[in-house]
Each structure stands twice: as structure tokens, then as C-alpha cells.
Amino acid sequence: GLAQLGLIIFIFARSLKNESIEEIIKSGEHEKLEFKTSFRWDANRNQVNRELEKAVMKTVAAFLNSDGGQLLIGADDGGNPVGLENDFASLPKPNADGFENHFNNIFNSMIGPEFRRFVRVDFSDINGKKVCLVDIEPSHKPVYLKTGNGEDFYIRTGNVTTPLKMSEAATYISSWRRLK
């Protein structure tokens, strides 16, 4: 009956999603895709590093201020899945749910809750490694990244996240308003 059909559709959608994440990785980093090894665990220092969280939010803000994009957390620069085990282990709730809660907290404090609806967070397993795909739609208005020393404005230029000076941001925003 209907329940079976729902299950079939769910399984089909899952397989499409998993296939697409592999396709996403194959495409490599580009204007609308960036890989981050982790959200907060610094493997070199073997400890949590807040700068990594800031780097992720910088990219999210840049995608919000540009044409949107995707951020894959848990993959190295070559797109090889390294997994989120260390990120999970560093959280009070050491799983995907705890990771998403922490992501939301950082997002709300650095970007703002009003922009959260433009961002989707999904988890997938690739070769036994858990990765997080963050899907970002373009925002309806400018997004400023709040940091300890004020606010910064970022956009995507090619495959990099670029900070704009206030004068540049003003020009960018006024030209952007006309486009939308």
C-alpha cells in the first residue's frame, strides 16, 4: 500500500543522494564547491581549533553572499573522505545530531539565525566514513560574519572565499540589489 510506496520512494531518494555525493566529490573543488577536512578538530595540533569553525562559517557566508554552493566537511582537498569521527568525539553529544547542533550554534552566533533557512545540512557515509554536506542557497540580503573584532563581508571569487573591504562591500551590495 501507501506505506510501502513511501518506503520505496525513500530508498530511491537515498540512493540518488548517495550517488550524487560521489558525483559531487568527483567534480573537485570549484566556484560552488569547497572541501573542508573538519569543522573543529585540528589533526595537526590534536585539539579543537576555533579557527577551523570560523573558516567553515567564512565559506558559508561567502556562498550566501554569492550564488550559493556546497561545502563538504570531512573530506580533504582532493575530495577523499576522511570522516568526522574526531569532530564527533570533541562534542558533548558525539554523533551527527550533536554535530548539527554545534553547527547551528556557531552559525547563529557568527552569521545569524535569520539566514539558517538558506542552509541544509545532510550526512552521508562514503567508504565507511561519515561526511557532512552543507547546501547553501543565495541569501536574500547581505550576510556579515561576526567575529571577535567586528564584522566581515565575504564573497566567492572563482573557487576561493574573498574578504571585501567596506567600500568594496558597499559597491558589491548595491550592484547585487539590482540583480535580484
PDB file of N, CA and C in Angstrom, residues 87-144:
ATOM      1  N   ASP A  87      35.737  15.112  14.933  1.00  0.00           N
ATOM      2  CA  ASP A  87      34.801  16.203  15.224  1.00  0.00           C
ATOM      3  C   ASP A  87      33.724  15.704  16.194  1.00  0.00           C
ATOM      4  N   PHE A  88      33.146  14.538  15.881  1.00  0.00           N
ATOM      5  CA  PHE A  88      32.098  13.974  16.745  1.00  0.00           C
ATOM      6  C   PHE A  88      32.619  13.788  18.166  1.00  0.00           C
ATOM      7  N   ALA A  89      33.804  13.184  18.288  1.00  0.00           N
ATOM      8  CA  ALA A  89      34.371  12.856  19.598  1.00  0.00           C
ATOM      9  C   ALA A  89      34.636  14.106  20.440  1.00  0.00           C
ATOM     10  N   SER A  90      34.781  15.269  19.780  1.00  0.00           N
ATOM     11  CA  SER A  90      35.097  16.507  20.509  1.00  0.00           C
ATOM     12  C   SER A  90      33.840  17.209  21.027  1.00  0.00           C
ATOM     13  N   LEU A  91      32.672  16.624  20.754  1.00  0.00           N
ATOM     14  CA  LEU A  91      31.409  17.274  21.120  1.00  0.00           C
ATOM     15  C   LEU A  91      30.755  16.598  22.317  1.00  0.00           C
ATOM     16  N   PRO A  92      29.937  17.350  23.082  1.00  0.00           N
ATOM     17  CA  PRO A  92      29.223  16.753  24.227  1.00  0.00           C
ATOM     18  C   PRO A  92      28.327  15.595  23.773  1.00  0.00           C
ATOM     19  N   LYS A  93      27.719  15.737  22.589  1.00  0.00           N
ATOM     20  CA  LYS A  93      26.886  14.675  22.025  1.00  0.00           C
ATOM     21  C   LYS A  93      27.629  14.170  20.780  1.00  0.00           C
ATOM     22  N   PRO A  94      28.391  13.070  20.942  1.00  0.00           N
ATOM     23  CA  PRO A  94      29.355  12.693  19.891  1.00  0.00           C
ATOM     24  C   PRO A  94      28.751  11.945  18.702  1.00  0.00           C
ATOM     25  N   ASN A  95      27.860  12.595  17.971  1.00  0.00           N
ATOM     26  CA  ASN A  95      27.265  11.983  16.779  1.00  0.00           C
ATOM     27  C   ASN A  95      26.807  13.079  15.806  1.00  0.00           C
ATOM     28  N   ALA A  96      26.160  12.651  14.717  1.00  0.00           N
ATOM     29  CA  ALA A  96      25.722  13.598  13.682  1.00  0.00           C
ATOM     30  C   ALA A  96      24.772  14.650  14.254  1.00  0.00           C
ATOM     31  N   ASP A  97      23.902  14.228  15.154  1.00  0.00           N
ATOM     32  CA  ASP A  97      22.948  15.145  15.765  1.00  0.00           C
ATOM     33  C   ASP A  97      23.676  16.217  16.581  1.00  0.00           C
ATOM     34  N   GLY A  98      24.651  15.792  17.372  1.00  0.00           N
ATOM     35  CA  GLY A  98      25.458  16.726  18.164  1.00  0.00           C
ATOM     36  C   GLY A  98      26.242  17.672  17.272  1.00  0.00           C
ATOM     37  N   PHE A  99      26.740  17.138  16.153  1.00  0.00           N
ATOM     38  CA  PHE A  99      27.484  17.935  15.182  1.00  0.00           C
ATOM     39  C   PHE A  99      26.586  19.027  14.602  1.00  0.00           C
ATOM     40  N   GLU A 100      25.362  18.631  14.200  1.00  0.00           N
ATOM     41  CA  GLU A 100      24.438  19.605  13.619  1.00  0.00           C
ATOM     42  C   GLU A 100      24.041  20.663  14.650  1.00  0.00           C
ATOM     43  N   ASN A 101      23.832  20.250  15.907  1.00  0.00           N
ATOM     44  CA  ASN A 101      23.520  21.218  16.980  1.00  0.00           C
ATOM     45  C   ASN A 101      24.647  22.229  17.115  1.00  0.00           C
ATOM     46  N   HIS A 102      25.889  21.730  17.120  1.00  0.00           N
ATOM     47  CA  HIS A 102      27.039  22.621  17.277  1.00  0.00           C
ATOM     48  C   HIS A 102      27.166  23.543  16.063  1.00  0.00           C
ATOM     49  N   PHE A 103      26.970  22.981  14.873  1.00  0.00           N
ATOM     50  CA  PHE A 103      26.994  23.782  13.647  1.00  0.00           C
ATOM     51  C   PHE A 103      25.979  24.922  13.752  1.00  0.00           C
ATOM     52  N   ASN A 104      24.761  24.593  14.209  1.00  0.00           N
ATOM     53  CA  ASN A 104      23.701  25.601  14.354  1.00  0.00           C
ATOM     54  C   ASN A 104      24.098  26.691  15.339  1.00  0.00           C
ATOM     55  N   ASN A 105      24.681  26.304  16.476  1.00  0.00           N
ATOM     56  CA  ASN A 105      25.096  27.290  17.482  1.00  0.00           C
ATOM     57  C   ASN A 105      26.127  28.257  16.913  1.00  0.00           C
ATOM     58  N   ILE A 106      27.135  27.705  16.233  1.00  0.00           N
ATOM     59  CA  ILE A 106      28.190  28.543  15.649  1.00  0.00           C
ATOM     60  C   ILE A 106      27.592  29.420  14.544  1.00  0.00           C
ATOM     61  N   PHE A 107      26.743  28.815  13.713  1.00  0.00           N
ATOM     62  CA  PHE A 107      26.090  29.551  12.619  1.00  0.00           C
ATOM     63  C   PHE A 107      25.292  30.725  13.184  1.00  0.00           C
ATOM     64  N   ASN A 108      24.470  30.452  14.200  1.00  0.00           N
ATOM     65  CA  ASN A 108      23.608  31.500  14.767  1.00  0.00           C
ATOM     66  C   ASN A 108      24.419  32.627  15.369  1.00  0.00           C
ATOM     67  N   SER A 109      25.548  32.313  16.014  1.00  0.00           N
ATOM     68  CA  SER A 109      26.330  33.379  16.641  1.00  0.00           C
ATOM     69  C   SER A 109      27.198  34.132  15.625  1.00  0.00           C
ATOM     70  N   MET A 110      27.686  33.464  14.587  1.00  0.00           N
ATOM     71  CA  MET A 110      28.584  34.135  13.637  1.00  0.00           C
ATOM     72  C   MET A 110      27.865  34.704  12.410  1.00  0.00           C
ATOM     73  N   ILE A 111      26.761  34.072  12.002  1.00  0.00           N
ATOM     74  CA  ILE A 111      26.045  34.527  10.799  1.00  0.00           C
ATOM     75  C   ILE A 111      24.661  35.064  11.154  1.00  0.00           C
ATOM     76  N   GLY A 112      23.911  34.315  11.960  1.00  0.00           N
ATOM     77  CA  GLY A 112      22.600  34.782  12.426  1.00  0.00           C
ATOM     78  C   GLY A 112      21.491  33.818  12.050  1.00  0.00           C
ATOM     79  N   PRO A 113      20.573  33.554  13.005  1.00  0.00           N
ATOM     80  CA  PRO A 113      19.510  32.569  12.796  1.00  0.00           C
ATOM     81  C   PRO A 113      18.593  32.874  11.614  1.00  0.00           C
ATOM     82  N   GLU A 114      18.452  34.150  11.255  1.00  0.00           N
ATOM     83  CA  GLU A 114      17.541  34.504  10.157  1.00  0.00           C
ATOM     84  C   GLU A 114      18.003  33.916   8.818  1.00  0.00           C
ATOM     85  N   PHE A 115      19.299  33.540   8.729  1.00  0.00           N
ATOM     86  CA  PHE A 115      19.832  33.018   7.466  1.00  0.00           C
ATOM     87  C   PHE A 115      19.867  31.491   7.433  1.00  0.00           C
ATOM     88  N   ARG A 116      19.491  30.854   8.553  1.00  0.00           N
ATOM     89  CA  ARG A 116      19.618  29.393   8.654  1.00  0.00           C
ATOM     90  C   ARG A 116      18.744  28.657   7.641  1.00  0.00           C
ATOM     91  N   ARG A 117      17.628  29.282   7.242  1.00  0.00           N
ATOM     92  CA  ARG A 117      16.725  28.603   6.302  1.00  0.00           C
ATOM     93  C   ARG A 117      17.326  28.459   4.906  1.00  0.00           C
ATOM     94  N   PHE A 118      18.433  29.148   4.626  1.00  0.00           N
ATOM     95  CA  PHE A 118      19.091  29.037   3.318  1.00  0.00           C
ATOM     96  C   PHE A 118      20.127  27.913   3.298  1.00  0.00           C
ATOM     97  N   VAL A 119      20.256  27.223   4.440  1.00  0.00           N
ATOM     98  CA  VAL A 119      21.316  26.226   4.593  1.00  0.00           C
ATOM     99  C   VAL A 119      20.732  24.873   4.981  1.00  0.00           C
ATOM    100  N   ARG A 120      21.134  23.833   4.252  1.00  0.00           N
ATOM    101  CA  ARG A 120      20.699  22.472   4.568  1.00  0.00           C
ATOM    102  C   ARG A 120      21.912  21.636   4.938  1.00  0.00           C
ATOM    103  N   VAL A 121      21.798  20.863   6.004  1.00  0.00           N
ATOM    104  CA  VAL A 121      22.903  20.023   6.471  1.00  0.00           C
ATOM    105  C   VAL A 121      22.493  18.559   6.337  1.00  0.00           C
ATOM    106  N   ASP A 122      23.280  17.783   5.607  1.00  0.00           N
ATOM    107  CA  ASP A 122      22.996  16.359   5.384  1.00  0.00           C
ATOM    108  C   ASP A 122      24.229  15.520   5.674  1.00  0.00           C
ATOM    109  N   PHE A 123      24.033  14.325   6.177  1.00  0.00           N
ATOM    110  CA  PHE A 123      25.159  13.423   6.445  1.00  0.00           C
ATOM    111  C   PHE A 123      25.078  12.228   5.519  1.00  0.00           C
ATOM    112  N   SER A 124      26.235  11.768   5.055  1.00  0.00           N
ATOM    113  CA  SER A 124      26.304  10.578   4.204  1.00  0.00           C
ATOM    114  C   SER A 124      27.496   9.748   4.626  1.00  0.00           C
ATOM    115  N   ASP A 125      27.442   8.467   4.287  1.00  0.00           N
ATOM    116  CA  ASP A 125      28.583   7.582   4.507  1.00  0.00           C
ATOM    117  C   ASP A 125      29.254   7.328   3.175  1.00  0.00           C
ATOM    118  N   ILE A 126      30.564   7.551   3.124  1.00  0.00           N
ATOM    119  CA  ILE A 126      31.327   7.216   1.925  1.00  0.00           C
ATOM    120  C   ILE A 126      32.472   6.311   2.361  1.00  0.00           C
ATOM    121  N   ASN A 127      32.494   5.116   1.836  1.00  0.00           N
ATOM    122  CA  ASN A 127      33.516   4.121   2.212  1.00  0.00           C
ATOM    123  C   ASN A 127      33.653   4.005   3.724  1.00  0.00           C
ATOM    124  N   GLY A 128      32.528   3.974   4.429  1.00  0.00           N
ATOM    125  CA  GLY A 128      32.553   3.827   5.883  1.00  0.00           C
ATOM    126  C   GLY A 128      32.929   5.089   6.633  1.00  0.00           C
ATOM    127  N   LYS A 129      33.122   6.206   5.924  1.00  0.00           N
ATOM    128  CA  LYS A 129      33.448   7.484   6.584  1.00  0.00           C
ATOM    129  C   LYS A 129      32.238   8.394   6.517  1.00  0.00           C
ATOM    130  N   LYS A 130      31.897   8.995   7.659  1.00  0.00           N
ATOM    131  CA  LYS A 130      30.769   9.915   7.683  1.00  0.00           C
ATOM    132  C   LYS A 130      31.247  11.302   7.258  1.00  0.00           C
ATOM    133  N   VAL A 131      30.507  11.898   6.309  1.00  0.00           N
ATOM    134  CA  VAL A 131      30.812  13.258   5.856  1.00  0.00           C
ATOM    135  C   VAL A 131      29.543  14.101   5.965  1.00  0.00           C
ATOM    136  N   CYS A 132      29.721  15.402   5.973  1.00  0.00           N
ATOM    137  CA  CYS A 132      28.588  16.322   6.096  1.00  0.00           C
ATOM    138  C   CYS A 132      28.566  17.237   4.875  1.00  0.00           C
ATOM    139  N   LEU A 133      27.441  17.216   4.168  1.00  0.00           N
ATOM    140  CA  LEU A 133      27.274  18.100   3.014  1.00  0.00           C
ATOM    141  C   LEU A 133      26.396  19.273   3.433  1.00  0.00           C
ATOM    142  N   VAL A 134      26.940  20.477   3.315  1.00  0.00           N
ATOM    143  CA  VAL A 134      26.193  21.687   3.637  1.00  0.00           C
ATOM    144  C   VAL A 134      25.798  22.337   2.311  1.00  0.00           C
ATOM    145  N   ASP A 135      24.491  22.422   2.073  1.00  0.00           N
ATOM    146  CA  ASP A 135      23.951  23.015   0.850  1.00  0.00           C
ATOM    147  C   ASP A 135      23.517  24.436   1.162  1.00  0.00           C
ATOM    148  N   ILE A 136      24.053  25.401   0.440  1.00  0.00           N
ATOM    149  CA  ILE A 136      23.779  26.806   0.752  1.00  0.00           C
ATOM    150  C   ILE A 136      23.127  27.490  -0.444  1.00  0.00           C
ATOM    151  N   GLU A 137      21.972  28.090  -0.199  1.00  0.00           N
ATOM    152  CA  GLU A 137      21.300  28.874  -1.236  1.00  0.00           C
ATOM    153  C   GLU A 137      21.747  30.321  -1.113  1.00  0.00           C
ATOM    154  N   PRO A 138      21.637  31.092  -2.207  1.00  0.00           N
ATOM    155  CA  PRO A 138      21.966  32.516  -2.094  1.00  0.00           C
ATOM    156  C   PRO A 138      20.995  33.211  -1.139  1.00  0.00           C
ATOM    157  N   SER A 139      21.508  34.113  -0.337  1.00  0.00           N
ATOM    158  CA  SER A 139      20.686  34.841   0.619  1.00  0.00           C
ATOM    159  C   SER A 139      19.915  35.972  -0.067  1.00  0.00           C
ATOM    160  N   HIS A 140      18.833  36.392   0.582  1.00  0.00           N
ATOM    161  CA  HIS A 140      18.019  37.495   0.063  1.00  0.00           C
ATOM    162  C   HIS A 140      18.607  38.847   0.431  1.00  0.00           C
ATOM    163  N   LYS A 141      19.567  38.840   1.371  1.00  0.00           N
ATOM    164  CA  LYS A 141      20.200  40.110   1.752  1.00  0.00           C
ATOM    165  C   LYS A 141      21.618  39.860   2.237  1.00  0.00           C
ATOM    166  N   PRO A 142      22.435  40.892   2.335  1.00  0.00           N
ATOM    167  CA  PRO A 142      23.845  40.712   2.692  1.00  0.00           C
ATOM    168  C   PRO A 142      24.042  40.020   4.040  1.00  0.00           C
ATOM    169  N   VAL A 143      25.045  39.165   4.084  1.00  0.00           N
ATOM    170  CA  VAL A 143      25.389  38.420   5.297  1.00  0.00           C
ATOM    171  C   VAL A 143      26.762  38.895   5.769  1.00  0.00           C
ATOM    172  N   TYR A 144      26.835  39.275   7.025  1.00  0.00           N
ATOM    173  CA  TYR A 144      28.111  39.688   7.610  1.00  0.00           C
ATOM    174  C   TYR A 144      28.548  38.638   8.617  1.00  0.00           C
TER     175      TYR A 144
END
